[in-house]
Coordinates of C-alpha atoms and ligand atoms in Angstrom, one line a residue:
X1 CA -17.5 -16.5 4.4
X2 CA -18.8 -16.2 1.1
X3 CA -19.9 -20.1 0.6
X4 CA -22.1 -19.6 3.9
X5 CA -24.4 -17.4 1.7
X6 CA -24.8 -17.8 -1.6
X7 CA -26.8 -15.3 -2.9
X8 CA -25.8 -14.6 -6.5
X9 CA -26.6 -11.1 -8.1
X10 CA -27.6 -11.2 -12.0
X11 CA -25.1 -10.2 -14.0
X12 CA -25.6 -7.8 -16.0
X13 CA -25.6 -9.0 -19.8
X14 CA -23.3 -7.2 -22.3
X15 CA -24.7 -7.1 -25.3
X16 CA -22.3 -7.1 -28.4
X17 CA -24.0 -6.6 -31.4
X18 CA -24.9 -3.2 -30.8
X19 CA -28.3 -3.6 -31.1
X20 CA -29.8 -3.7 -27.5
X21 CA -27.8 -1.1 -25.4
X22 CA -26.9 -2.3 -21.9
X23 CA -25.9 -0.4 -19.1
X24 CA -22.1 0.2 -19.2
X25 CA -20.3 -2.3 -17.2
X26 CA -19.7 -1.7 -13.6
X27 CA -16.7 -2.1 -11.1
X28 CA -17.3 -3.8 -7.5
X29 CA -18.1 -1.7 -4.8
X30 CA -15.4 -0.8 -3.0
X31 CA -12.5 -1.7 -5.8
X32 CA -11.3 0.7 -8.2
X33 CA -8.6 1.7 -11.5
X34 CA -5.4 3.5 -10.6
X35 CA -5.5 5.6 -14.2
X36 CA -2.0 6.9 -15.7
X37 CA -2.2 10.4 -14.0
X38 CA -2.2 8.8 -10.7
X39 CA 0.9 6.6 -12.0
X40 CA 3.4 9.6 -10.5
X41 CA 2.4 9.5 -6.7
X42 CA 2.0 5.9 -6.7
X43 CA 5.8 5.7 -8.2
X44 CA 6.6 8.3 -5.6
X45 CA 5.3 6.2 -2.5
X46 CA 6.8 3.2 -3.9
X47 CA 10.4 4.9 -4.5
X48 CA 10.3 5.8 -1.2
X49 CA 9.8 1.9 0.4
X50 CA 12.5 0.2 -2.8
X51 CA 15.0 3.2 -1.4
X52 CA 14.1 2.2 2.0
X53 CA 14.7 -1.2 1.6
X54 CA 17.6 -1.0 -0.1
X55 CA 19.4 1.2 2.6
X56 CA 18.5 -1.2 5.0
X57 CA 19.1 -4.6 3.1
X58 CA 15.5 -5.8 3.1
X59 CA 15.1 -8.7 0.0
X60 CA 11.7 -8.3 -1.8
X61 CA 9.4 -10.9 -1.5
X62 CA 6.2 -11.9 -4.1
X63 CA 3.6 -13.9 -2.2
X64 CA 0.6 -15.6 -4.4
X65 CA -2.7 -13.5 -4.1
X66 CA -4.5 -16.8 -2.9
X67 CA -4.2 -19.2 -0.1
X68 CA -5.4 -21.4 1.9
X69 CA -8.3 -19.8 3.9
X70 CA -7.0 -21.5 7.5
X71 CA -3.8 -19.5 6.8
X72 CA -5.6 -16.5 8.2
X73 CA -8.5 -17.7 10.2
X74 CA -5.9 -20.2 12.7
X75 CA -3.7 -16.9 13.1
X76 CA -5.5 -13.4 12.9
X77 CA -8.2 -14.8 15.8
X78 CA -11.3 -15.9 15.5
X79 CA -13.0 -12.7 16.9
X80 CA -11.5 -10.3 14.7
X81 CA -12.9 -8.5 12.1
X82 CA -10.9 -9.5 9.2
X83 CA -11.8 -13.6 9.5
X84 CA -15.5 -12.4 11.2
X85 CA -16.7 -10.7 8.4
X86 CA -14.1 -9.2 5.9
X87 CA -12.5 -12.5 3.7
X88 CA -13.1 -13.4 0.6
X89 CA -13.2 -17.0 1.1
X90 CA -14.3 -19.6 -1.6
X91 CA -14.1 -23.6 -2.4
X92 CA -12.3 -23.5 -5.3
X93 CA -13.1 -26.5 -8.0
X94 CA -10.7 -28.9 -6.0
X95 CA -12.7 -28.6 -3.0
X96 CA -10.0 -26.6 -1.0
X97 CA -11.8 -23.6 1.2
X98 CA -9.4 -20.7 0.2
X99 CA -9.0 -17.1 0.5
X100 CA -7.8 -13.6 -1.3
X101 CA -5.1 -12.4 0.8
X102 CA -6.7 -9.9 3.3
X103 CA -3.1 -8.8 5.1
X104 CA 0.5 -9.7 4.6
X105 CA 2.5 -11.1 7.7
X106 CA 0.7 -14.7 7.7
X107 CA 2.0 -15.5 4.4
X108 CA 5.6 -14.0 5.5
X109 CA 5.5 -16.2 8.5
X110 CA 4.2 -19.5 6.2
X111 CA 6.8 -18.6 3.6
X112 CA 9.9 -18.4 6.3
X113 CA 8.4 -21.9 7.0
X114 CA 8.1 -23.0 3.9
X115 CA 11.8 -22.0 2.5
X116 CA 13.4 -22.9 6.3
X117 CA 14.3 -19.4 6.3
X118 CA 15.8 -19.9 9.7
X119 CA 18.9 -21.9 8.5
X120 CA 19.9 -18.0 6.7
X121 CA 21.6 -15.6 9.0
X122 CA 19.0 -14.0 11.4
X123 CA 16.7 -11.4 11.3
X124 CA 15.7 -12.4 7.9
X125 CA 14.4 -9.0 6.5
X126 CA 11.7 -9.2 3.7
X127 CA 9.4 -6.4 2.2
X128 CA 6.5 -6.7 -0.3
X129 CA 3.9 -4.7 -2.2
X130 CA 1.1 -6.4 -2.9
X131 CA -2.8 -6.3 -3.2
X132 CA -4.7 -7.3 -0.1
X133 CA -8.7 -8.0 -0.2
X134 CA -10.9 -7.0 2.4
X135 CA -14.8 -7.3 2.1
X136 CA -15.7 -3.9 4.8
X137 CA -17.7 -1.6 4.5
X138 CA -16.3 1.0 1.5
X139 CA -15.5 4.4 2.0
X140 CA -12.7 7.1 1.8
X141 CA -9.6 5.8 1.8
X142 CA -10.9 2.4 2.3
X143 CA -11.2 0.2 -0.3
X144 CA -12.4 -4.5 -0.6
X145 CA -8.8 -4.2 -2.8
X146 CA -6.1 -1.6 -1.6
X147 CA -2.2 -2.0 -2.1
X148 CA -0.1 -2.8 1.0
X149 CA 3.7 -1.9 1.3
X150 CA 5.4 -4.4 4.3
X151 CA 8.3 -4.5 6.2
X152 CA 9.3 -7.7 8.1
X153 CA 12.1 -8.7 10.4
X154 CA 12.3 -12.2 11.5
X155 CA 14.4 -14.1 13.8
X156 CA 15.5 -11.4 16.5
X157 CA 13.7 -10.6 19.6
X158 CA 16.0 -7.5 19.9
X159 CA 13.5 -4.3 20.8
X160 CA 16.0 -2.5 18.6
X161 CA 14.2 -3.6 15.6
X162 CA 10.9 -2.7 16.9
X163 CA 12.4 0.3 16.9
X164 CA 14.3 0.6 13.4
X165 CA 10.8 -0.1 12.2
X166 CA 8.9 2.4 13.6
X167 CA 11.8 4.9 12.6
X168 CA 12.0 3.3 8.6
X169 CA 8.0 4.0 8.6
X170 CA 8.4 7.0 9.9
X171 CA 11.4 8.6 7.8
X172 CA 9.7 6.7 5.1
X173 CA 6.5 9.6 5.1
X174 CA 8.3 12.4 6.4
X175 CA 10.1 11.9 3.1
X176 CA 7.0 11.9 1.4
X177 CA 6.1 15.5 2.9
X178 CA 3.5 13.6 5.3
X179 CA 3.2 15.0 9.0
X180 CA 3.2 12.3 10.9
X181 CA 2.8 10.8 14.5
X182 CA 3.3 7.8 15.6
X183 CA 1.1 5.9 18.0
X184 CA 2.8 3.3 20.8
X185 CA 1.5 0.8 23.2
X186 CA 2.8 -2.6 24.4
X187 CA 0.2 -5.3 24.7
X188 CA 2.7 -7.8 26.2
X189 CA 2.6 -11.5 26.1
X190 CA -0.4 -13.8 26.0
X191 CA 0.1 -14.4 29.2
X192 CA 0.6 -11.0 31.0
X193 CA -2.4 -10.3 28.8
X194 CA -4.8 -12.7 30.6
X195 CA -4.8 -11.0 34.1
X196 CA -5.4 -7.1 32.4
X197 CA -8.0 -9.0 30.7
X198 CA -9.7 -10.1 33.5
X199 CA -9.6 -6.7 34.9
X200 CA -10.8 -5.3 31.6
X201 CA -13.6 -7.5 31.8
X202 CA -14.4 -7.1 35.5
X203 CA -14.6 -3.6 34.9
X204 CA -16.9 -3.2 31.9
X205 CA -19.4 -5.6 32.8
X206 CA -19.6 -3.2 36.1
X207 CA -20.9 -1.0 32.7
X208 CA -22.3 -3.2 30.7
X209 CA -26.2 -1.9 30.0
X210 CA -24.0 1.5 28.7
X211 CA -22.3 -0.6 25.8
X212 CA -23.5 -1.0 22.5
X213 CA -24.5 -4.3 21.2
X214 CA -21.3 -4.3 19.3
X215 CA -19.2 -3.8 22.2
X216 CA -21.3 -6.4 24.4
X217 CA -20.3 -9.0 21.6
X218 CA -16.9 -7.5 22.2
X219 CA -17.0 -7.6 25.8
X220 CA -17.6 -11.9 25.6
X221 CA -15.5 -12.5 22.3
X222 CA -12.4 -10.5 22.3
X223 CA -12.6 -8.0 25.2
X224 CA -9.3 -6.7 24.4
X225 CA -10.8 -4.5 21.1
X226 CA -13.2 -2.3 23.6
X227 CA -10.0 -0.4 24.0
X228 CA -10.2 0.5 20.2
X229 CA -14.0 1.2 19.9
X230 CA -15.3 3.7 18.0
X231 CA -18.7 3.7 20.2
X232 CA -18.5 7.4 22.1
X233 CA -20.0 5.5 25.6
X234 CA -17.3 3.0 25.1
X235 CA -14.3 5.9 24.9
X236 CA -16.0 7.8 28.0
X237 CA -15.9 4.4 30.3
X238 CA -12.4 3.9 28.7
X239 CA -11.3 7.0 30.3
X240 CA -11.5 5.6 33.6
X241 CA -10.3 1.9 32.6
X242 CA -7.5 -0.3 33.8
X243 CA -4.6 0.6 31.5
X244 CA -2.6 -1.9 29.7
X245 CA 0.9 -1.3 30.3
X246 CA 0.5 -1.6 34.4
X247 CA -0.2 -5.2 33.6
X248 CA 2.7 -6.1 31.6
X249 CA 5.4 -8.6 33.2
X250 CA 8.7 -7.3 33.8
X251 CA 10.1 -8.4 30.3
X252 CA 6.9 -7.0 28.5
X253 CA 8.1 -3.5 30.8
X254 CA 12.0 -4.0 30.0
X255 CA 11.2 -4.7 26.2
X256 CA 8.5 -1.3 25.3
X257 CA 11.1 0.4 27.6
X258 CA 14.3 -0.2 25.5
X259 CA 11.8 0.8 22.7
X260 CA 11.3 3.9 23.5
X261 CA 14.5 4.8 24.6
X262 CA 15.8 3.8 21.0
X263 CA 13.3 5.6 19.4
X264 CA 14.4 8.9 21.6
X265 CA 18.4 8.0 20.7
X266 CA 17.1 8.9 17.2
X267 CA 14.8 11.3 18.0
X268 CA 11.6 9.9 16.8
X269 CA 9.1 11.4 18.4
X270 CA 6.0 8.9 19.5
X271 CA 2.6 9.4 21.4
X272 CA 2.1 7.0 24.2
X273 CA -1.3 5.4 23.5
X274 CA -2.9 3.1 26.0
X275 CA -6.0 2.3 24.0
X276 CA -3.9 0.8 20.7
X277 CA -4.3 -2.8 20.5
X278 CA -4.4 -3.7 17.4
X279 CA -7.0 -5.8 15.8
X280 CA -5.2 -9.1 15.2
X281 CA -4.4 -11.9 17.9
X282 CA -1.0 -12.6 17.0
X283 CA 0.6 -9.5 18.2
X284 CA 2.9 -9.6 21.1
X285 CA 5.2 -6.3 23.0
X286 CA 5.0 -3.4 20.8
X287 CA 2.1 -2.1 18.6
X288 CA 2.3 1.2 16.5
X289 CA 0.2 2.6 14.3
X290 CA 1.4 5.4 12.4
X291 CA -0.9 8.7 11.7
X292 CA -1.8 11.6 9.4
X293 CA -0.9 14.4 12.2
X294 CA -4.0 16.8 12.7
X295 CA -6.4 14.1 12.0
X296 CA -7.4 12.9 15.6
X297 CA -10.6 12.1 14.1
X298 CA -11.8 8.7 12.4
X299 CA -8.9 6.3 13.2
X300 CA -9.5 3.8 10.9
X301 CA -9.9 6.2 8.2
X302 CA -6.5 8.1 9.1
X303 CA -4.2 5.0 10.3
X304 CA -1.2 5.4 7.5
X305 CA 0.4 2.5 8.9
X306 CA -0.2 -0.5 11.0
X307 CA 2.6 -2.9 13.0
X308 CA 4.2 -4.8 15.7
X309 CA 5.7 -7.4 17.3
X310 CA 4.6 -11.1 16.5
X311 CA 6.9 -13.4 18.5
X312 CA 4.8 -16.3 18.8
X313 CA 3.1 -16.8 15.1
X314 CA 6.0 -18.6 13.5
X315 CA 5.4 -21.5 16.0
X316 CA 1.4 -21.0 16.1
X317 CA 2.5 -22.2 12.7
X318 CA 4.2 -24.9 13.1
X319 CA 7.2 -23.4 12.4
X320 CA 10.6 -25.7 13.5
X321 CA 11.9 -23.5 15.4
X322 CA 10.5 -20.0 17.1
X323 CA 10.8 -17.0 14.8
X324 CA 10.0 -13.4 17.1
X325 CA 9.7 -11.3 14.5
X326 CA 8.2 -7.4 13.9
X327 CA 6.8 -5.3 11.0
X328 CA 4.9 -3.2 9.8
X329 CA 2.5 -2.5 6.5
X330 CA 1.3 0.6 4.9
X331 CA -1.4 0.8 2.1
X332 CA -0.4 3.2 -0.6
X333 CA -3.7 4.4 -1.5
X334 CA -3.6 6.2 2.0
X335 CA 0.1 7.6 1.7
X336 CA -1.2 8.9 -1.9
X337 CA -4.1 10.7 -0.7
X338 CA -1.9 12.1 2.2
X339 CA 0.4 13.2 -0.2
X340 CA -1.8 15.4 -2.1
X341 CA -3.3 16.6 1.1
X342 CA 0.0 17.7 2.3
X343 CA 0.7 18.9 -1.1
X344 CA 3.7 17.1 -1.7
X345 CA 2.2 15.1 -4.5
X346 CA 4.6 15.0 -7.2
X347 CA 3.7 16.4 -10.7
X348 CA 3.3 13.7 -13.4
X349 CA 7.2 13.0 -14.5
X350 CA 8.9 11.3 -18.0
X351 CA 6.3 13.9 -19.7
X352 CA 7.5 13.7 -23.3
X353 CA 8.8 17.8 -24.7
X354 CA 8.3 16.0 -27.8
X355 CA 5.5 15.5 -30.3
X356 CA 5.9 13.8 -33.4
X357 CA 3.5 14.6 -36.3
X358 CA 3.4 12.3 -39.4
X359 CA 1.6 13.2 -42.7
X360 CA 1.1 10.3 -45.2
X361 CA 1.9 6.3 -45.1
X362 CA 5.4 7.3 -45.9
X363 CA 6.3 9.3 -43.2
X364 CA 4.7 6.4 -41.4
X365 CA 6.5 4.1 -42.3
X366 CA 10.4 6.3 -42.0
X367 CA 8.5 7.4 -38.6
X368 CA 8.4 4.1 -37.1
X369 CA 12.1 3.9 -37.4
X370 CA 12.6 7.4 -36.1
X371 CA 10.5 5.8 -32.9
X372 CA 13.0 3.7 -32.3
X373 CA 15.8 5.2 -32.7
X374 CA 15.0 8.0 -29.9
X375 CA 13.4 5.1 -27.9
X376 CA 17.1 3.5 -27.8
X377 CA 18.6 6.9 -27.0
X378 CA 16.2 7.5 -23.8
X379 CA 14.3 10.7 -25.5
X380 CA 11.1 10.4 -24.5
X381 CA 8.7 10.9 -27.7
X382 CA 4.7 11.7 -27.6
X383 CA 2.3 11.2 -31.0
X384 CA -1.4 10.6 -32.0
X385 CA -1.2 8.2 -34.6
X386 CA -5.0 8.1 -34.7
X387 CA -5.0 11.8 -36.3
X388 CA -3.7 12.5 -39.8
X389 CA -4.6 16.2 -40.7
X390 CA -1.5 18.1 -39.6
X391 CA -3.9 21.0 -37.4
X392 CA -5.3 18.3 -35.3
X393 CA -1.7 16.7 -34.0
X394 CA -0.1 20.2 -33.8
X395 CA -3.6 20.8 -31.5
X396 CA -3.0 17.3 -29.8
X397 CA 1.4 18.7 -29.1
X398 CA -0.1 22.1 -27.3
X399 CA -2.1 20.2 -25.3
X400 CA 0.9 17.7 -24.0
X401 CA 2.6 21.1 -23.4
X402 CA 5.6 19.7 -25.2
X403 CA 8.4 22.1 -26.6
X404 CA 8.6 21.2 -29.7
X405 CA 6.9 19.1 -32.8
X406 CA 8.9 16.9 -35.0
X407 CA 7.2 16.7 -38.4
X408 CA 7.9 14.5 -41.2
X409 CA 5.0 14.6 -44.4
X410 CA 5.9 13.4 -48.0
X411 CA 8.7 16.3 -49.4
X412 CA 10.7 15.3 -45.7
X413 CA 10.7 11.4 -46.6
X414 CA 11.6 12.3 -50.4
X415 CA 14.2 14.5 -49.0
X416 CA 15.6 12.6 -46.1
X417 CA 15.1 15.4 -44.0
X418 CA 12.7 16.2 -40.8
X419 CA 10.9 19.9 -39.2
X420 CA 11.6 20.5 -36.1
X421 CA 9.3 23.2 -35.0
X422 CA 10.1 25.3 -31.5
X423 CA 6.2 25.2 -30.2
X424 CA 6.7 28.6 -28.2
X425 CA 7.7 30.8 -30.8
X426 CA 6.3 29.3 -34.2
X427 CA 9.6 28.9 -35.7
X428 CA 10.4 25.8 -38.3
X429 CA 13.6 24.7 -39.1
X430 CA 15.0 21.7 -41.8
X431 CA 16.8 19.0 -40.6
X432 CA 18.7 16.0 -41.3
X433 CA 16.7 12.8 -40.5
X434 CA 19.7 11.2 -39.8
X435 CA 20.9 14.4 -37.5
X436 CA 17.7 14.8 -35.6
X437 CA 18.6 12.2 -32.2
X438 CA 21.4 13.9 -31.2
X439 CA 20.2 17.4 -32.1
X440 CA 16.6 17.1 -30.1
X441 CA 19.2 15.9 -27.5
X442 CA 21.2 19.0 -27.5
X443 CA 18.1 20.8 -27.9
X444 CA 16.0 19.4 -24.5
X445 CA 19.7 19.9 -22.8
X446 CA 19.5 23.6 -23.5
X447 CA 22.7 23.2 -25.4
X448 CA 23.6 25.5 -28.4
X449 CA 23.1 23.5 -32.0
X450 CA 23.6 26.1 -34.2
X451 CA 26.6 24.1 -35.7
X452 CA 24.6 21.0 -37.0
X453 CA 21.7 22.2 -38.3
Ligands
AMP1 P1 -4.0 -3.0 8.9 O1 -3.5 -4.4 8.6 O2 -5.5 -3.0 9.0 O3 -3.4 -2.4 10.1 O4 -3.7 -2.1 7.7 C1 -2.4 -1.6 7.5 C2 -2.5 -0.4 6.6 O5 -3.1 -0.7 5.4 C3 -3.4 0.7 7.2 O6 -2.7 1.5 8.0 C4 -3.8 1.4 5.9 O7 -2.8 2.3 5.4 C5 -4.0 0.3 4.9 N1 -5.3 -0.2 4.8 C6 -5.9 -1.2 5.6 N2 -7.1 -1.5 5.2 C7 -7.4 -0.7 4.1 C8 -8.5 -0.5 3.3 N3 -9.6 -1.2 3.4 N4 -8.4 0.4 2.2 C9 -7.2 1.1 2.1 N5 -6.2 1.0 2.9 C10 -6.2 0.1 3.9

């Protein structure tokens, strides 16, 4: 908590006047620009979730960046990362501790409170794409900002949807070109929890001097995260372990059971993992993580996606009445860079094959109007209005790659005409200014347009 410590860096003064140079301004760690040649892959991986969502009627939801802080720190668990060490939590100038978002499905939850989402039909099904804020330590593919894609289901208990789910996140990469696996446990109900967590904890404080001091904070706080330790002692004694899913109560069995056979009915294949818990305490049943296939290595690093069930954190709430409910969030930065690793990154698209070059205030001026007039026909137009010598924007056209240059100077305005020049072969040709929409048209279309020019 950031209020706990208050130790403020200098900034760094700017200096305007040109005099004094500064150093050039610097981002936060750990935060950074998504420029416009990264625009395609992001549009890619967020096609991907609006088709998904549309297929299987999920309603988009916007959720405000900040909240209150208790939000997240009465429902994630005191113990877990995220509220130990990773929220950006502030008073803000009416005295109200809050926080940036750090994950999505504590503001779903508050908002089917808030809007008594269970007087709609049940499950209500919401997705999002938002920015979520985590202070941990940067590196690749983990950011302190990074863009989550969510799917929710709330209202039904029905281990269908857990299913439906895993197989939408699923589908939802393998579209993308991503190899993926996907990761299963069941972590039951509080309450079947507590006696595998007495044997959990019976059995590693038989090992405790082998643990690091991470773990042995672990061990009395939140013994349940041992079984996703990074710690190589930790994975060894794991080995030998109690295992989860033999201390699950019969409806905690029947539930991961008619998971999995729903997941086999559509053939999603899943890798049965005893050691996924999941860092957050509201989780209930099923957990799943979904991963980069081949990458058995650094987990956090290679998780694409995180879910699962959270049946009890509408009424942790305060909720009216219970809500079960399951999901699942991706961030995108991850399914980019998986993406181009796969090499099924798409190439930048709505690349202009047209460059228009304008010589004089004139042609300015009669250009403007030109602008518009392929803007309201969908033609997708390039220029560097910056340049004026004709050499330099015919340089600036080869280097957009597009097929041809439009080119309007003084004699063209005077004689209501435009040059449309084929960039490949040299070639110039006089048109009509009022002509030259529907022939560039015709043109990009590879039809013949002999006839009107
Ligand atoms: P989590 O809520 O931690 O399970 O995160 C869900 C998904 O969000 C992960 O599977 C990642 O794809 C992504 N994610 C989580 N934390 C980060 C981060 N710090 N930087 C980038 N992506 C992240």
């Amino acid at each position: 908590m950031f209020n706990k410590k208050p130790v403020v860096k200098e900034e760094k003064k700017l200096s305007l006047d040109g005099k004094k140079k500064k150093a050039p301004p610097e981002l936060l760690r750990g935060f950074r620009d998504v420029l416009p040649e990264e625009q395609a892959k992001w549009d890619a991986v967020r096609d991907q979730a609006r088709g998904m969502a549309d297929a299987y009627s999920f309603g988009r939801i916007e959720l405000p960046v900040l909240e209150r802080a208790d939000l997240w720190t009465r429902t994630l668990g005191k113990h877990t990362d995220v509220v130990e060490k990773e929220m950006y939590t502030f008073i803000d100038p009416s005295e109200t501790q809050v926080a940036l978002r750090p994950e999505g499905t504590a503001s779903i939850a508050r908002a089917y409170i808030n809007h008594g989402m269970w007087n709609l039909p049940q499950p209500v099904k919401l997705w999002y794409d938002l920015p979520m804020f985590r202070h941990d330590r940067p590196q690749a593919g983990r950011y302190r900002q990074h863009q989550q894609i969510g799917f929710e289901v709330l209202g039904v208990q029905d281990p269908v949807v857990d299913a439906q789910l895993i197989l939408i996140a699923t589908r939802l990469f393998q579209d993308l070109g991503i190899k993926v696996s996907v990761q299963l446990n069941s972590i039951g109900t509080p309450e079947s929890r507590q006696a595998y967590l007495t044997q959990l904890t019976a059995y590693f404080r038989t090992h405790r001097a082998k643990l690091s001091e991470e773990d042995k904070h672990r061990l009395q706080k939140n013994p349940l995260r041992l079984l996703d330790s990074k710690d190589p002692q930790t994975i060894e004694l794991l080995a030998a372990a109690p295992q989860i899913l033999d201390w699950l109560d019969e409806d905690s069995k029947n539930h991961f059971m008619k998971v999995i056979e729903y997941l086999d009915e559509v053939q999603v294949p899943y890798v049965l993992n005893p050691h996924l818990v999941r860092g957050l305490d509201y989780y209930t049943h099923t957990v799943f993580e979904i991963w980069q296939e081949g990458d058995a290595g650094d987990r956090a690093q290679n998780s694409l996606c995180g879910g699962g069930r959270y049946d009890r954190l509408v009424e942790v709430m305060g909720g009216e009445r219970p809500a079960p409910a399951c999901g699942f969030a991706f961030g995108i930065e991850r399914a980019v860079r998986a993406m181009t690793e796969s090499g099924s990154a798409p190439e930048l698209r709505n690349r202009p094959k047209i460059f228009f070059a304008q010589l004089g205030d004139a042609a300015r001026r009669v250009g403007l109007r030109v602008f518009e007039e392929f803007r309201k026909a969908h033609v997708l137009i390039a220029e560097a209005s910056g340049k004026n010598a004709l050499k330099s924007q015919l340089e600036a056209a080869n280097k957009l790659g597009v097929a041809y240059a439009l080119i309007l100077g003084q004699k063209e305005v005077l004689d209501g005409t435009i040059l449309v020049r084929d960039m490949e072969s040299g070639a110039q040709e006089t048109v009509d200014i009022l002509k030259i929409v529907p022939m560039m048209e015709k043109k990009l279309s590879g039809g013949s347009v002999e006839a009107e020019s």
